[in-house]
Structure formats: C-alpha cells, structure tokens
Amino acid sequence: DAGITQSPRHKVTETGTPVTLRCHQTENHRYMYWYRQDPGHGLRLIHYSYGVKDTDKGEVSDGYSVSRSKTEDFLLTLESATSSQTSVYFCAISELDQTLDGYTFGSGTRLTVV
Amino acid sequence: SQQGEEDPQALSIQEGENATMNCSYKTSINNLQWYRQNSGRGLVHLILIRSNEREKHSGRLRVTLDTSKKSSSLLITASRAADTASYFCATALNQAGTALIFGKGTTLSVSS
C-alpha cells in the first residue's frame, strides 16, 4: 500500500526467540498502530503510538513491546515468541486525531512461530 | 472484548443482488467506520459515518447508523464479483477515541 511498508512480509521463527517487525511510513502521519489478525478473532489492537516516543497498550499487548524513535518507523517486538503469536500482523497509520479519519493499512506480515 | 460485532458472519449472493451487513456496538461513539479486506491484503477504508448522521452514501455503498440501537448497516447495491471480500466495522477503543477496534467481520461471496 502506498506510503506504508511492512517488513518482513513473511517470517518463520522458533519458540523463545525475539522477533522484531517493522512498519515504515512516508506519509508523516502522527498516529501508528499494530494489529494482529487471527481466524475467528478478526483484528485485535496490540499497541499504538500517538507520536515519537508516545505509545500505549491495546487489547492484546501481553508479550509485545513497541518503540517509535522516529515519526516514520514503528517497531513491534515479540520478546520471546510463542506459538500463540503465530498470526498475520498489520500496521496502520492515520493523519487526523486517532479515530476521526480512516486508517491506511500495510500489506501485513505473516509470522509463524514453530 | 471487541466493541463491534458484524452479522452475518458469512453471506453468499449472486451478482446484481444487494448485500446487507450489520454491525452492533457496545458503547457511545463519535463515529463508526467500515473497511473492506480482500483475501491476503490489508484493510481498505470504505466510509465513515458520524454519530450525528443517520445515513451516508458513497457510490454503491449506503451506510446507516442508529445510535439508539447502537447499530449500523452497510448496504452494497448491485453487487459484483469484485465485491467478494471481508467487511469490518470499527469504532473507538474508548471514550477518549484513542484507537479503532474492529469486529470479526462479515465474509461476502458474490458469484457470477
């Protein structure tokens, strides 16, 4: 999707290892979000950011941490990956105040923890 | 728990027919949004309806909002095979409106 890139697109990792997913935007949007999508659960919010170094927890934040040192990058880290964290992870951005405008989503990262 | 819940979970129709999906939510909102997701892709924003609006149109899309019933509906008229996708409603995580949370979605299949 234009203006927002997720990397890697696919990753297989072993249980217990740390994993970092990257979301990069070129839109200079203030707000960034990480979601996970699983069958039967839809999308669930993990963490979000409302500015550089400003982050907060979402619905399912346990086992995840985030960092935002620059406007354009929002990193999601699985501190010690577990099989329950196998999922598709989506990053999203928005320009206006949080929920007052539509989000633009990245293409997703498919993570498999074995 | 999720704020919005879509109904039905799955819907199969023929090309040319109308498709209606419903969303119920739990708390008061400033606005409600609808998104589409094609298989293997990210979500795409379709339409936003504010709490003081009752109906909104965008092309073949018609969205209604009933705040007294805490529900919304998305109508796609004259469906096409390309409308085959999952559709999600989204509302704010909390009263401060800090982030969107999504329902589990309705999977629409349009056959030709």
Coordinates of C-alpha atoms in Angstrom, one line a residue:
Chain A
D1 CA 0.0 0.0 0.0
A2 CA 1.3 3.4 -0.9
G3 CA 3.1 5.2 1.9
I4 CA 3.3 2.3 4.3
T5 CA 5.6 -0.7 4.2
Q6 CA 5.9 -3.6 6.5
S7 CA 8.9 -5.9 6.7
P8 CA 9.5 -8.7 6.6
R9 CA 6.4 -9.9 4.7
H10 CA 6.9 -13.5 5.9
K11 CA 8.9 -14.9 8.8
V12 CA 9.3 -18.2 10.4
T13 CA 10.9 -18.3 13.8
E14 CA 11.5 -20.6 16.7
T15 CA 9.7 -20.5 20.1
G16 CA 11.6 -18.5 22.6
T17 CA 13.4 -16.2 20.1
P18 CA 12.9 -12.5 19.9
V19 CA 11.3 -11.1 16.8
T20 CA 11.0 -7.5 15.5
L21 CA 8.6 -6.4 12.9
R22 CA 9.0 -3.1 11.2
C23 CA 6.4 -0.6 9.9
H24 CA 7.7 2.3 7.8
Q25 CA 5.6 5.2 6.6
T26 CA 6.4 8.0 4.2
E27 CA 3.2 10.0 4.9
N28 CA 4.5 11.8 8.0
H29 CA 1.3 10.7 9.9
R30 CA 1.4 11.1 13.6
Y31 CA -0.6 8.0 14.6
M32 CA 0.6 4.4 14.0
Y33 CA -1.0 1.1 15.1
W34 CA -0.2 -2.6 15.3
Y35 CA -2.9 -5.2 14.9
R36 CA -2.9 -8.9 14.7
Q37 CA -5.5 -10.9 12.7
D38 CA -6.5 -14.5 13.5
P39 CA -9.3 -16.7 12.3
G40 CA -12.3 -16.3 14.4
H41 CA -11.0 -13.1 16.2
G42 CA -10.9 -10.5 13.4
L43 CA -8.3 -7.8 14.1
R44 CA -7.2 -7.0 17.6
L45 CA -5.2 -4.0 18.6
I46 CA -1.8 -4.7 20.1
H47 CA -0.2 -1.3 20.6
Y48 CA -0.5 2.2 19.2
S49 CA 1.5 5.4 19.0
Y50 CA 0.4 9.0 19.0
G51 CA 3.8 10.5 18.5
V52 CA 7.5 9.9 18.7
K53 CA 8.2 8.0 22.0
D54 CA 4.5 8.1 22.8
T55 CA 2.9 4.7 22.8
D56 CA 0.1 2.9 24.6
K57 CA -1.3 -0.6 25.0
G58 CA -4.2 -2.0 23.1
E59 CA -6.5 -5.0 23.6
V60 CA -3.8 -7.8 23.5
S61 CA -0.5 -6.3 24.5
D62 CA 0.9 -9.0 26.7
G63 CA 4.2 -10.5 25.2
Y64 CA 4.6 -7.5 22.9
S65 CA 6.6 -4.3 23.1
V66 CA 6.9 -1.3 20.7
S67 CA 9.2 1.5 20.0
R68 CA 8.9 4.7 18.0
S69 CA 12.1 6.7 17.8
K70 CA 11.2 8.4 14.5
T71 CA 8.0 9.5 13.0
E72 CA 8.3 7.2 10.1
D73 CA 9.1 3.9 12.0
F74 CA 7.1 1.9 14.4
L75 CA 8.6 -1.4 15.6
L76 CA 6.8 -4.3 17.2
T77 CA 8.9 -6.7 19.2
L78 CA 7.9 -10.2 20.4
E79 CA 10.2 -10.5 23.4
S80 CA 10.1 -14.3 23.4
A81 CA 8.0 -15.7 20.6
T82 CA 5.3 -18.3 21.4
S83 CA 3.2 -20.5 19.1
S84 CA 0.1 -18.4 20.2
Q85 CA 1.7 -15.4 18.5
T86 CA 1.6 -17.1 15.1
S87 CA -0.6 -14.6 13.2
V88 CA -0.8 -12.0 10.5
Y89 CA 0.3 -8.6 11.8
F90 CA -0.9 -5.4 10.3
C91 CA 0.4 -1.9 10.7
A92 CA -1.9 1.1 10.1
I93 CA -1.4 4.8 10.1
S94 CA -3.7 7.8 10.4
E95 CA -3.2 11.5 9.9
L96 CA -6.0 13.0 11.9
D97 CA -6.8 12.7 15.6
Q98 CA -7.0 8.9 16.2
T99 CA -10.4 7.8 15.1
L100 CA -11.6 10.9 13.2
D101 CA -10.4 9.7 9.9
G102 CA -9.8 6.4 8.1
Y103 CA -6.8 4.3 8.6
T104 CA -4.3 3.2 5.9
F105 CA -3.1 -0.3 6.4
G106 CA 0.0 -2.1 5.3
S107 CA 0.0 -5.4 3.5
G108 CA 0.8 -7.4 6.6
T109 CA 3.5 -9.7 7.9
R110 CA 2.7 -13.4 8.2
L111 CA 4.6 -14.7 11.3
T112 CA 4.9 -18.4 12.1
V113 CA 6.3 -19.5 15.4
V114 CA 7.4 -23.1 15.4
Chain B
S1 CA -13.7 -7.8 24.2
Q2 CA -14.5 -6.4 20.8
Q3 CA -16.6 -3.2 20.5
G4 CA -18.2 -4.1 17.2
E5 CA -19.8 -7.3 16.1
E6 CA -20.8 -7.9 12.5
D7 CA -23.7 -10.0 11.4
P8 CA -24.0 -12.3 9.5
Q9 CA -20.6 -13.9 9.7
A10 CA -20.9 -15.1 6.0
L11 CA -23.1 -14.0 3.1
S12 CA -23.3 -15.6 -0.3
I13 CA -25.2 -13.8 -3.1
Q14 CA -25.4 -13.6 -6.9
E15 CA -24.1 -10.8 -9.0
G16 CA -26.6 -7.9 -9.2
E17 CA -28.2 -8.6 -5.9
N18 CA -27.8 -6.3 -2.9
A19 CA -25.8 -7.3 0.2
T20 CA -26.6 -6.0 3.7
M21 CA -24.2 -6.4 6.6
N22 CA -25.0 -5.3 10.1
C23 CA -22.8 -4.1 13.0
S24 CA -23.7 -3.8 16.7
Y25 CA -21.5 -2.0 19.2
K26 CA -21.5 -1.5 22.9
T27 CA -20.6 2.0 24.0
S28 CA -21.3 5.5 22.7
I29 CA -19.3 6.6 19.7
N30 CA -18.2 9.6 17.8
N31 CA -18.2 7.8 14.5
L32 CA -18.3 4.3 13.0
Q33 CA -16.2 3.2 10.1
W34 CA -16.4 0.4 7.6
Y35 CA -13.5 -1.4 6.0
R36 CA -13.0 -4.0 3.3
Q37 CA -10.3 -6.7 3.1
N38 CA -9.6 -8.7 0.1
S39 CA -8.0 -12.1 0.6
G40 CA -4.4 -11.8 1.7
R41 CA -4.4 -8.0 1.7
G42 CA -4.6 -5.2 4.2
L43 CA -7.8 -3.4 5.1
V44 CA -9.1 -0.6 3.0
H45 CA -11.2 2.2 4.4
L46 CA -14.6 2.5 2.8
I47 CA -16.7 5.0 4.7
L48 CA -17.1 6.9 7.9
I49 CA -20.4 7.9 9.5
R50 CA -20.5 10.4 12.3
S51 CA -22.7 9.9 15.4
N52 CA -25.0 12.8 14.3
E53 CA -25.6 11.3 10.8
R54 CA -28.2 8.7 10.1
E55 CA -27.3 7.8 6.6
K56 CA -24.4 8.2 4.2
H57 CA -23.8 7.2 0.6
S58 CA -20.6 6.6 -1.4
G59 CA -21.1 5.1 -4.9
R60 CA -22.8 1.8 -4.4
L61 CA -22.4 1.9 -0.7
R62 CA -25.1 3.0 1.7
V63 CA -24.4 3.1 5.5
T64 CA -27.0 3.8 8.2
L65 CA -26.4 4.4 11.8
D66 CA -28.9 4.1 14.7
T67 CA -27.3 5.3 17.8
S68 CA -30.4 4.5 19.9
K69 CA -29.9 0.8 19.0
K70 CA -26.2 1.0 18.8
S71 CA -26.2 -0.5 15.4
S72 CA -25.1 0.2 11.8
S73 CA -25.7 -1.4 8.5
L74 CA -23.7 -1.4 5.3
L75 CA -25.6 -2.0 2.0
I76 CA -23.8 -2.8 -1.2
T77 CA -26.2 -2.4 -4.1
A78 CA -25.9 -4.3 -7.4
S79 CA -23.1 -6.5 -6.2
R80 CA -20.2 -7.5 -8.4
A81 CA -17.8 -10.4 -8.2
A82 CA -15.1 -7.9 -7.3
D83 CA -17.0 -7.1 -4.1
T84 CA -16.1 -10.5 -2.8
A85 CA -14.2 -9.7 0.4
S86 CA -14.5 -9.4 4.2
Y87 CA -16.1 -6.4 5.6
F88 CA -15.4 -4.9 9.1
C89 CA -16.9 -2.2 11.2
A90 CA -14.7 -0.3 13.5
T91 CA -15.3 2.0 16.5
A92 CA -13.1 3.8 19.0
L93 CA -11.4 1.7 21.7
N94 CA -12.6 4.0 24.4
Q95 CA -14.3 7.3 25.1
A96 CA -11.1 9.2 24.5
G97 CA -11.2 7.8 21.0
T98 CA -7.5 6.8 21.1
A99 CA -7.6 3.9 18.5
L100 CA -10.0 1.9 16.5
I101 CA -11.1 -1.6 17.3
F102 CA -12.6 -3.9 14.8
G103 CA -15.3 -6.6 14.8
K104 CA -14.8 -10.1 13.5
G105 CA -16.1 -9.2 10.0
T106 CA -18.6 -10.5 7.5
T107 CA -17.3 -12.5 4.6
L108 CA -19.2 -11.7 1.4
S109 CA -19.0 -14.0 -1.6
V110 CA -20.5 -12.8 -4.8
S111 CA -20.8 -15.3 -7.6
S112 CA -21.3 -14.6 -11.2

